[in-house]
Amino acid sequence: MKLILFGPPGAGKGTQAKLLIEKLKLPHISTGDILRSEVKNNTGLGKQAKGFMDAGKLVPDALVTEMVRKRMQEPDLKNGFILDGYPRTEAQAKALDDILKGGIDKAIYLSTSERVVVQRLTGRRVCPKCGTNYHLTNMPPKKDMLCDKCQVGLFQRPDDNEATVKNRLSVYLKECSAVLDFYKKQGKLEDVSGDLDSGEVFKIISEKILAL
Ligand code: AMP
């Protein structure tokens, strides 16, 4: 099954992806995670992407699409995947159809309000070692701002401050209407409220949308 999860930053894409991976046993591809790792490793792509990411802007289509094209050739994706964070623009959606030939199966959109996005992202803290997300109030670590698994100090992503979050959301909403229309026309779009708690969202996706 080739699934896309999309929605504004903070919609809960990462959480739903994790739940779906466990259930469907499919690889998870997050373009945000791949880009952050490229930046961390100071690769050529990372160097080109960093400025855009720190400013909360989209990395240019050509760079991200090339990265996705390479990832799609790897053998672990032969039974499908859960793609998170891509496509973000109509050009990316078209490029993905081109890369996959037969296109995707379903695009699940987590529509989420600004109030909820700001609350979730400004309170998010991440483990630098394993990448697990926490939240200051919604999902705090067990002790002292340390990752429950790695016991390493959590950090705040540089793009999770309120001004950058609002900018990321407005960039996202401006761009995403074309992606929504693209999959709506193909009859593949499924709209779920990302304001609901993660358990309810997962129930709707797995039972109503995927009939698992
Ligand atoms: P995310 O973790 O999905 O919120 O992505 C973090 C940042 O990576 C975004 O704010 C963008 O700068 C960049 N990024 C991730 N995916 C894409 C994409 N499909 N197109 C352009 N930029 C992206």
PDB file of C-alpha atoms and ligand atoms in Angstrom:
ATOM      1  CA  MET A   1       0.000   0.000   0.000  1.00  0.00           C
ATOM      2  CA  LYS A   2       1.363   3.403  -1.020  1.00  0.00           C
ATOM      3  CA  LEU A   3       0.096   5.961   1.453  1.00  0.00           C
ATOM      4  CA  ILE A   4       0.701   9.650   1.868  1.00  0.00           C
ATOM      5  CA  LEU A   5       0.088  11.357   5.169  1.00  0.00           C
ATOM      6  CA  PHE A   6      -0.092  15.095   4.946  1.00  0.00           C
ATOM      7  CA  GLY A   7      -1.201  18.076   6.916  1.00  0.00           C
ATOM      8  CA  PRO A   8       0.403  21.171   8.419  1.00  0.00           C
ATOM      9  CA  PRO A   9       3.451  20.861  10.656  1.00  0.00           C
ATOM     10  CA  GLY A  10       2.147  19.749  14.062  1.00  0.00           C
ATOM     11  CA  ALA A  11      -0.875  17.915  12.634  1.00  0.00           C
ATOM     12  CA  GLY A  12       0.406  14.652  14.091  1.00  0.00           C
ATOM     13  CA  LYS A  13       1.748  13.116  10.886  1.00  0.00           C
ATOM     14  CA  GLY A  14       4.739  11.584  12.666  1.00  0.00           C
ATOM     15  CA  THR A  15       2.562  10.014  15.383  1.00  0.00           C
ATOM     16  CA  GLN A  16       0.071   8.562  12.901  1.00  0.00           C
ATOM     17  CA  ALA A  17       2.895   7.306  10.704  1.00  0.00           C
ATOM     18  CA  LYS A  18       4.394   5.441  13.661  1.00  0.00           C
ATOM     19  CA  LEU A  19       1.042   3.786  14.496  1.00  0.00           C
ATOM     20  CA  LEU A  20       0.455   2.851  10.849  1.00  0.00           C
ATOM     21  CA  ILE A  21       3.954   1.397  10.435  1.00  0.00           C
ATOM     22  CA  GLU A  22       3.338  -0.934  13.382  1.00  0.00           C
ATOM     23  CA  LYS A  23       0.016  -2.027  11.946  1.00  0.00           C
ATOM     24  CA  LEU A  24       0.934  -2.274   8.251  1.00  0.00           C
ATOM     25  CA  LYS A  25       4.656  -3.178   8.611  1.00  0.00           C
ATOM     26  CA  LEU A  26       5.615  -0.688   5.932  1.00  0.00           C
ATOM     27  CA  PRO A  27       8.644   1.620   5.841  1.00  0.00           C
ATOM     28  CA  HIS A  28       8.138   5.238   6.837  1.00  0.00           C
ATOM     29  CA  ILE A  29       9.692   7.954   4.713  1.00  0.00           C
ATOM     30  CA  SER A  30       9.770  11.442   6.212  1.00  0.00           C
ATOM     31  CA  THR A  31      11.371  14.061   3.975  1.00  0.00           C
ATOM     32  CA  GLY A  32      11.786  16.339   7.034  1.00  0.00           C
ATOM     33  CA  ASP A  33      13.754  13.590   8.841  1.00  0.00           C
ATOM     34  CA  ILE A  34      15.926  12.842   5.798  1.00  0.00           C
ATOM     35  CA  LEU A  35      16.668  16.547   5.322  1.00  0.00           C
ATOM     36  CA  ARG A  36      17.510  17.024   9.013  1.00  0.00           C
ATOM     37  CA  SER A  37      19.924  14.116   8.822  1.00  0.00           C
ATOM     38  CA  GLU A  38      21.551  15.593   5.686  1.00  0.00           C
ATOM     39  CA  VAL A  39      21.960  18.909   7.560  1.00  0.00           C
ATOM     40  CA  LYS A  40      23.397  17.142  10.616  1.00  0.00           C
ATOM     41  CA  ASN A  41      25.916  15.276   8.441  1.00  0.00           C
ATOM     42  CA  ASN A  42      26.764  18.489   6.604  1.00  0.00           C
ATOM     43  CA  THR A  43      26.308  16.871   3.166  1.00  0.00           C
ATOM     44  CA  GLY A  44      26.038  18.874  -0.054  1.00  0.00           C
ATOM     45  CA  LEU A  45      22.244  18.591   0.066  1.00  0.00           C
ATOM     46  CA  GLY A  46      22.233  19.469   3.774  1.00  0.00           C
ATOM     47  CA  LYS A  47      24.237  22.629   3.122  1.00  0.00           C
ATOM     48  CA  GLN A  48      21.801  23.699   0.399  1.00  0.00           C
ATOM     49  CA  ALA A  49      18.703  22.890   2.486  1.00  0.00           C
ATOM     50  CA  LYS A  50      19.701  24.329   5.888  1.00  0.00           C
ATOM     51  CA  GLY A  51      18.948  28.012   5.248  1.00  0.00           C
ATOM     52  CA  PHE A  52      15.461  27.253   3.912  1.00  0.00           C
ATOM     53  CA  MET A  53      14.672  24.938   6.816  1.00  0.00           C
ATOM     54  CA  ASP A  54      15.876  27.322   9.544  1.00  0.00           C
ATOM     55  CA  ALA A  55      13.705  30.060   8.019  1.00  0.00           C
ATOM     56  CA  GLY A  56      10.662  27.760   7.923  1.00  0.00           C
ATOM     57  CA  LYS A  57      10.613  27.869   4.122  1.00  0.00           C
ATOM     58  CA  LEU A  58      10.194  24.990   1.717  1.00  0.00           C
ATOM     59  CA  VAL A  59      13.356  23.507   0.285  1.00  0.00           C
ATOM     60  CA  PRO A  60      13.234  23.905  -3.539  1.00  0.00           C
ATOM     61  CA  ASP A  61      11.222  21.219  -5.362  1.00  0.00           C
ATOM     62  CA  ALA A  62      14.125  20.012  -7.490  1.00  0.00           C
ATOM     63  CA  LEU A  63      16.326  19.211  -4.467  1.00  0.00           C
ATOM     64  CA  VAL A  64      13.621  17.376  -2.507  1.00  0.00           C
ATOM     65  CA  THR A  65      12.273  15.488  -5.527  1.00  0.00           C
ATOM     66  CA  GLU A  66      15.727  14.209  -6.447  1.00  0.00           C
ATOM     67  CA  MET A  67      16.125  12.969  -2.872  1.00  0.00           C
ATOM     68  CA  VAL A  68      12.708  11.196  -3.014  1.00  0.00           C
ATOM     69  CA  ARG A  69      13.454   9.718  -6.448  1.00  0.00           C
ATOM     70  CA  LYS A  70      16.613   8.083  -5.073  1.00  0.00           C
ATOM     71  CA  ARG A  71      14.818   6.791  -1.956  1.00  0.00           C
ATOM     72  CA  MET A  72      12.015   5.258  -4.071  1.00  0.00           C
ATOM     73  CA  GLN A  73      14.523   3.052  -5.888  1.00  0.00           C
ATOM     74  CA  GLU A  74      15.488   1.195  -2.714  1.00  0.00           C
ATOM     75  CA  PRO A  75      14.244  -2.424  -2.443  1.00  0.00           C
ATOM     76  CA  ASP A  76      12.604  -2.110   0.995  1.00  0.00           C
ATOM     77  CA  LEU A  77       9.740  -0.171  -0.621  1.00  0.00           C
ATOM     78  CA  LYS A  78       8.517  -2.974  -2.892  1.00  0.00           C
ATOM     79  CA  ASN A  79       5.343  -3.586  -0.786  1.00  0.00           C
ATOM     80  CA  GLY A  80       4.624   0.084  -0.322  1.00  0.00           C
ATOM     81  CA  PHE A  81       5.409   2.863   2.140  1.00  0.00           C
ATOM     82  CA  ILE A  82       4.045   5.617   4.298  1.00  0.00           C
ATOM     83  CA  LEU A  83       5.260   8.923   2.983  1.00  0.00           C
ATOM     84  CA  ASP A  84       5.181  11.864   5.375  1.00  0.00           C
ATOM     85  CA  GLY A  85       6.059  15.450   4.455  1.00  0.00           C
ATOM     86  CA  TYR A  86       6.049  14.970   0.682  1.00  0.00           C
ATOM     87  CA  PRO A  87       4.496  16.144  -1.640  1.00  0.00           C
ATOM     88  CA  ARG A  88       4.097  19.701  -0.344  1.00  0.00           C
ATOM     89  CA  THR A  89       3.538  21.385  -3.739  1.00  0.00           C
ATOM     90  CA  GLU A  90       1.665  20.516  -6.916  1.00  0.00           C
ATOM     91  CA  ALA A  91       4.979  20.126  -8.766  1.00  0.00           C
ATOM     92  CA  GLN A  92       6.058  17.552  -6.158  1.00  0.00           C
ATOM     93  CA  ALA A  93       2.717  15.687  -6.471  1.00  0.00           C
ATOM     94  CA  LYS A  94       3.149  15.476 -10.233  1.00  0.00           C
ATOM     95  CA  ALA A  95       6.766  14.381  -9.854  1.00  0.00           C
ATOM     96  CA  LEU A  96       5.731  11.630  -7.429  1.00  0.00           C
ATOM     97  CA  ASP A  97       3.144  10.251  -9.884  1.00  0.00           C
ATOM     98  CA  ASP A  98       5.887  10.251 -12.481  1.00  0.00           C
ATOM     99  CA  ILE A  99       8.349   8.444 -10.185  1.00  0.00           C
ATOM    100  CA  LEU A 100       5.773   5.810  -9.121  1.00  0.00           C
ATOM    101  CA  LYS A 101       4.186   5.260 -12.529  1.00  0.00           C
ATOM    102  CA  GLY A 102       0.845   3.953 -11.071  1.00  0.00           C
ATOM    103  CA  GLY A 103       0.636   6.743  -8.461  1.00  0.00           C
ATOM    104  CA  ILE A 104      -0.295   6.359  -4.806  1.00  0.00           C
ATOM    105  CA  ASP A 105      -3.260   4.533  -3.214  1.00  0.00           C
ATOM    106  CA  LYS A 106      -4.527   7.109  -0.722  1.00  0.00           C
ATOM    107  CA  ALA A 107      -3.617  10.580   0.484  1.00  0.00           C
ATOM    108  CA  ILE A 108      -4.694  11.156   4.075  1.00  0.00           C
ATOM    109  CA  TYR A 109      -4.968  14.836   5.003  1.00  0.00           C
ATOM    110  CA  LEU A 110      -4.914  15.817   8.698  1.00  0.00           C
ATOM    111  CA  SER A 111      -6.636  19.221   8.676  1.00  0.00           C
ATOM    112  CA  THR A 112      -5.557  21.082  11.818  1.00  0.00           C
ATOM    113  CA  SER A 113      -6.309  24.566  13.268  1.00  0.00           C
ATOM    114  CA  GLU A 114      -3.633  27.253  13.883  1.00  0.00           C
ATOM    115  CA  ARG A 115      -4.335  27.245  17.634  1.00  0.00           C
ATOM    116  CA  VAL A 116      -3.606  23.520  17.897  1.00  0.00           C
ATOM    117  CA  VAL A 117      -0.533  23.674  15.607  1.00  0.00           C
ATOM    118  CA  VAL A 118       1.108  26.490  17.645  1.00  0.00           C
ATOM    119  CA  GLN A 119       0.363  24.776  20.970  1.00  0.00           C
ATOM    120  CA  ARG A 120       1.784  21.460  19.774  1.00  0.00           C
ATOM    121  CA  LEU A 121       4.929  22.726  18.037  1.00  0.00           C
ATOM    122  CA  THR A 122       6.138  25.362  20.492  1.00  0.00           C
ATOM    123  CA  GLY A 123       5.888  22.714  23.247  1.00  0.00           C
ATOM    124  CA  ARG A 124       7.578  19.958  21.241  1.00  0.00           C
ATOM    125  CA  ARG A 125      10.950  18.631  22.426  1.00  0.00           C
ATOM    126  CA  VAL A 126      13.002  16.032  20.567  1.00  0.00           C
ATOM    127  CA  CYS A 127      15.612  13.443  21.535  1.00  0.00           C
ATOM    128  CA  PRO A 128      18.795  14.201  19.527  1.00  0.00           C
ATOM    129  CA  LYS A 129      19.763  10.522  19.606  1.00  0.00           C
ATOM    130  CA  CYS A 130      16.647   8.504  18.652  1.00  0.00           C
ATOM    131  CA  GLY A 131      14.426  11.314  17.297  1.00  0.00           C
ATOM    132  CA  THR A 132      11.483  10.585  19.627  1.00  0.00           C
ATOM    133  CA  ASN A 133       9.158  13.557  20.063  1.00  0.00           C
ATOM    134  CA  TYR A 134       7.871  14.706  23.445  1.00  0.00           C
ATOM    135  CA  HIS A 135       5.678  17.632  24.486  1.00  0.00           C
ATOM    136  CA  LEU A 136       6.115  19.853  27.554  1.00  0.00           C
ATOM    137  CA  THR A 137       2.487  19.338  28.632  1.00  0.00           C
ATOM    138  CA  ASN A 138       0.836  16.783  26.301  1.00  0.00           C
ATOM    139  CA  MET A 139       3.577  14.124  26.456  1.00  0.00           C
ATOM    140  CA  PRO A 140       6.378  15.057  28.898  1.00  0.00           C
ATOM    141  CA  PRO A 141       9.362  12.756  29.421  1.00  0.00           C
ATOM    142  CA  LYS A 142       9.390  10.800  32.691  1.00  0.00           C
ATOM    143  CA  LYS A 143      12.197  12.895  34.218  1.00  0.00           C
ATOM    144  CA  ASP A 144      14.279  16.068  33.891  1.00  0.00           C
ATOM    145  CA  MET A 145      13.774  16.726  30.168  1.00  0.00           C
ATOM    146  CA  LEU A 146      15.677  13.522  29.355  1.00  0.00           C
ATOM    147  CA  CYS A 147      14.619  11.010  26.688  1.00  0.00           C
ATOM    148  CA  ASP A 148      12.882   8.047  28.386  1.00  0.00           C
ATOM    149  CA  LYS A 149      14.836   5.575  26.228  1.00  0.00           C
ATOM    150  CA  CYS A 150      18.257   7.202  25.732  1.00  0.00           C
ATOM    151  CA  GLN A 151      18.532   9.357  28.899  1.00  0.00           C
ATOM    152  CA  VAL A 152      19.888  12.154  26.679  1.00  0.00           C
ATOM    153  CA  GLY A 153      18.787  15.810  27.130  1.00  0.00           C
ATOM    154  CA  LEU A 154      15.912  16.835  24.845  1.00  0.00           C
ATOM    155  CA  PHE A 155      16.208  19.846  22.569  1.00  0.00           C
ATOM    156  CA  GLN A 156      13.858  22.245  20.804  1.00  0.00           C
ATOM    157  CA  ARG A 157      14.082  22.226  16.991  1.00  0.00           C
ATOM    158  CA  PRO A 158      15.236  25.671  15.768  1.00  0.00           C
ATOM    159  CA  ASP A 159      12.127  25.897  13.557  1.00  0.00           C
ATOM    160  CA  ASP A 160       9.714  25.219  16.458  1.00  0.00           C
ATOM    161  CA  ASN A 161       9.578  28.806  17.782  1.00  0.00           C
ATOM    162  CA  GLU A 162       6.215  30.609  17.510  1.00  0.00           C
ATOM    163  CA  ALA A 163       7.141  33.051  14.707  1.00  0.00           C
ATOM    164  CA  THR A 164       8.654  30.310  12.537  1.00  0.00           C
ATOM    165  CA  VAL A 165       5.759  27.954  13.284  1.00  0.00           C
ATOM    166  CA  LYS A 166       3.228  30.577  12.100  1.00  0.00           C
ATOM    167  CA  ASN A 167       5.312  31.173   8.981  1.00  0.00           C
ATOM    168  CA  ARG A 168       5.573  27.419   8.297  1.00  0.00           C
ATOM    169  CA  LEU A 169       1.809  27.090   8.698  1.00  0.00           C
ATOM    170  CA  SER A 170       0.996  29.931   6.322  1.00  0.00           C
ATOM    171  CA  VAL A 171       3.508  28.641   3.733  1.00  0.00           C
ATOM    172  CA  TYR A 172       1.985  25.201   4.123  1.00  0.00           C
ATOM    173  CA  LEU A 173      -1.643  26.302   3.735  1.00  0.00           C
ATOM    174  CA  LYS A 174      -0.811  28.439   0.700  1.00  0.00           C
ATOM    175  CA  GLU A 175       0.935  25.571  -1.052  1.00  0.00           C
ATOM    176  CA  CYS A 176      -1.210  22.674   0.070  1.00  0.00           C
ATOM    177  CA  SER A 177      -4.496  23.691  -1.533  1.00  0.00           C
ATOM    178  CA  ALA A 178      -3.071  22.673  -4.906  1.00  0.00           C
ATOM    179  CA  VAL A 179      -1.941  19.300  -3.507  1.00  0.00           C
ATOM    180  CA  LEU A 180      -5.395  18.767  -1.950  1.00  0.00           C
ATOM    181  CA  ASP A 181      -7.049  19.508  -5.296  1.00  0.00           C
ATOM    182  CA  PHE A 182      -4.599  17.234  -7.104  1.00  0.00           C
ATOM    183  CA  TYR A 183      -5.557  14.171  -5.025  1.00  0.00           C
ATOM    184  CA  LYS A 184      -9.237  15.172  -4.781  1.00  0.00           C
ATOM    185  CA  LYS A 185      -9.414  15.060  -8.587  1.00  0.00           C
ATOM    186  CA  GLN A 186      -7.881  11.574  -8.499  1.00  0.00           C
ATOM    187  CA  GLY A 187     -10.502  10.473  -5.915  1.00  0.00           C
ATOM    188  CA  LYS A 188      -7.683   9.570  -3.479  1.00  0.00           C
ATOM    189  CA  LEU A 189      -8.065  12.289  -0.839  1.00  0.00           C
ATOM    190  CA  GLU A 190      -9.265  11.405   2.680  1.00  0.00           C
ATOM    191  CA  ASP A 191      -9.770  14.320   5.101  1.00  0.00           C
ATOM    192  CA  VAL A 192      -9.461  13.678   8.870  1.00  0.00           C
ATOM    193  CA  SER A 193      -9.422  16.296  11.669  1.00  0.00           C
ATOM    194  CA  GLY A 194      -5.889  16.522  13.107  1.00  0.00           C
ATOM    195  CA  ASP A 195      -7.290  18.490  16.101  1.00  0.00           C
ATOM    196  CA  LEU A 196      -8.643  15.231  17.539  1.00  0.00           C
ATOM    197  CA  ASP A 197      -6.423  13.231  19.861  1.00  0.00           C
ATOM    198  CA  SER A 198      -4.060  10.779  18.227  1.00  0.00           C
ATOM    199  CA  GLY A 199      -6.011   7.673  19.289  1.00  0.00           C
ATOM    200  CA  GLU A 200      -9.218   8.939  17.703  1.00  0.00           C
ATOM    201  CA  VAL A 201      -7.409   9.961  14.515  1.00  0.00           C
ATOM    202  CA  PHE A 202      -5.803   6.533  14.238  1.00  0.00           C
ATOM    203  CA  LYS A 203      -9.168   4.794  14.735  1.00  0.00           C
ATOM    204  CA  ILE A 204     -10.718   6.823  11.892  1.00  0.00           C
ATOM    205  CA  ILE A 205      -7.760   6.148   9.578  1.00  0.00           C
ATOM    206  CA  SER A 206      -7.451   2.445  10.272  1.00  0.00           C
ATOM    207  CA  GLU A 207     -11.146   1.549  10.477  1.00  0.00           C
ATOM    208  CA  LYS A 208     -12.975   3.991   8.216  1.00  0.00           C
ATOM    209  CA  ILE A 209     -10.345   4.783   5.606  1.00  0.00           C
ATOM    210  CA  LEU A 210      -8.163   1.686   5.328  1.00  0.00           C
ATOM    211  CA  ALA A 211     -10.715  -0.874   6.612  1.00  0.00           C
ATOM    212  CA  LEU A 212      -7.963  -2.705   8.538  1.00  0.00           C
TER     213      LEU A 212
HETATM  214  P1  AMP B   1       8.848  18.629   8.517  1.00  0.00           P
HETATM  215  O1  AMP B   1       9.609  17.822   9.502  1.00  0.00           O
HETATM  216  O2  AMP B   1       8.035  17.787   7.557  1.00  0.00           O
HETATM  217  O3  AMP B   1       8.030  19.719   9.168  1.00  0.00           O
HETATM  218  O4  AMP B   1       9.939  19.376   7.602  1.00  0.00           O
HETATM  219  C1  AMP B   1      10.861  20.279   8.160  1.00  0.00           C
HETATM  220  C2  AMP B   1      11.375  21.217   7.079  1.00  0.00           C
HETATM  221  O5  AMP B   1      12.015  20.445   6.034  1.00  0.00           O
HETATM  222  C3  AMP B   1      10.290  22.013   6.359  1.00  0.00           C
HETATM  223  O6  AMP B   1       9.933  23.194   7.063  1.00  0.00           O
HETATM  224  C4  AMP B   1      10.976  22.302   5.022  1.00  0.00           C
HETATM  225  O7  AMP B   1      11.934  23.322   5.164  1.00  0.00           O
HETATM  226  C5  AMP B   1      11.739  21.007   4.746  1.00  0.00           C
HETATM  227  N1  AMP B   1      10.918  20.036   3.965  1.00  0.00           N
HETATM  228  C6  AMP B   1      10.477  18.808   4.366  1.00  0.00           C
HETATM  229  N2  AMP B   1       9.769  18.192   3.389  1.00  0.00           N
HETATM  230  C7  AMP B   1       9.767  19.050   2.340  1.00  0.00           C
HETATM  231  C8  AMP B   1       9.181  19.023   1.045  1.00  0.00           C
HETATM  232  N3  AMP B   1       8.434  17.972   0.632  1.00  0.00           N
HETATM  233  N4  AMP B   1       9.384  20.085   0.230  1.00  0.00           N
HETATM  234  C9  AMP B   1      10.111  21.135   0.626  1.00  0.00           C
HETATM  235  N5  AMP B   1      10.666  21.252   1.838  1.00  0.00           N
HETATM  236  C10 AMP B   1      10.503  20.223   2.706  1.00  0.00           C
END
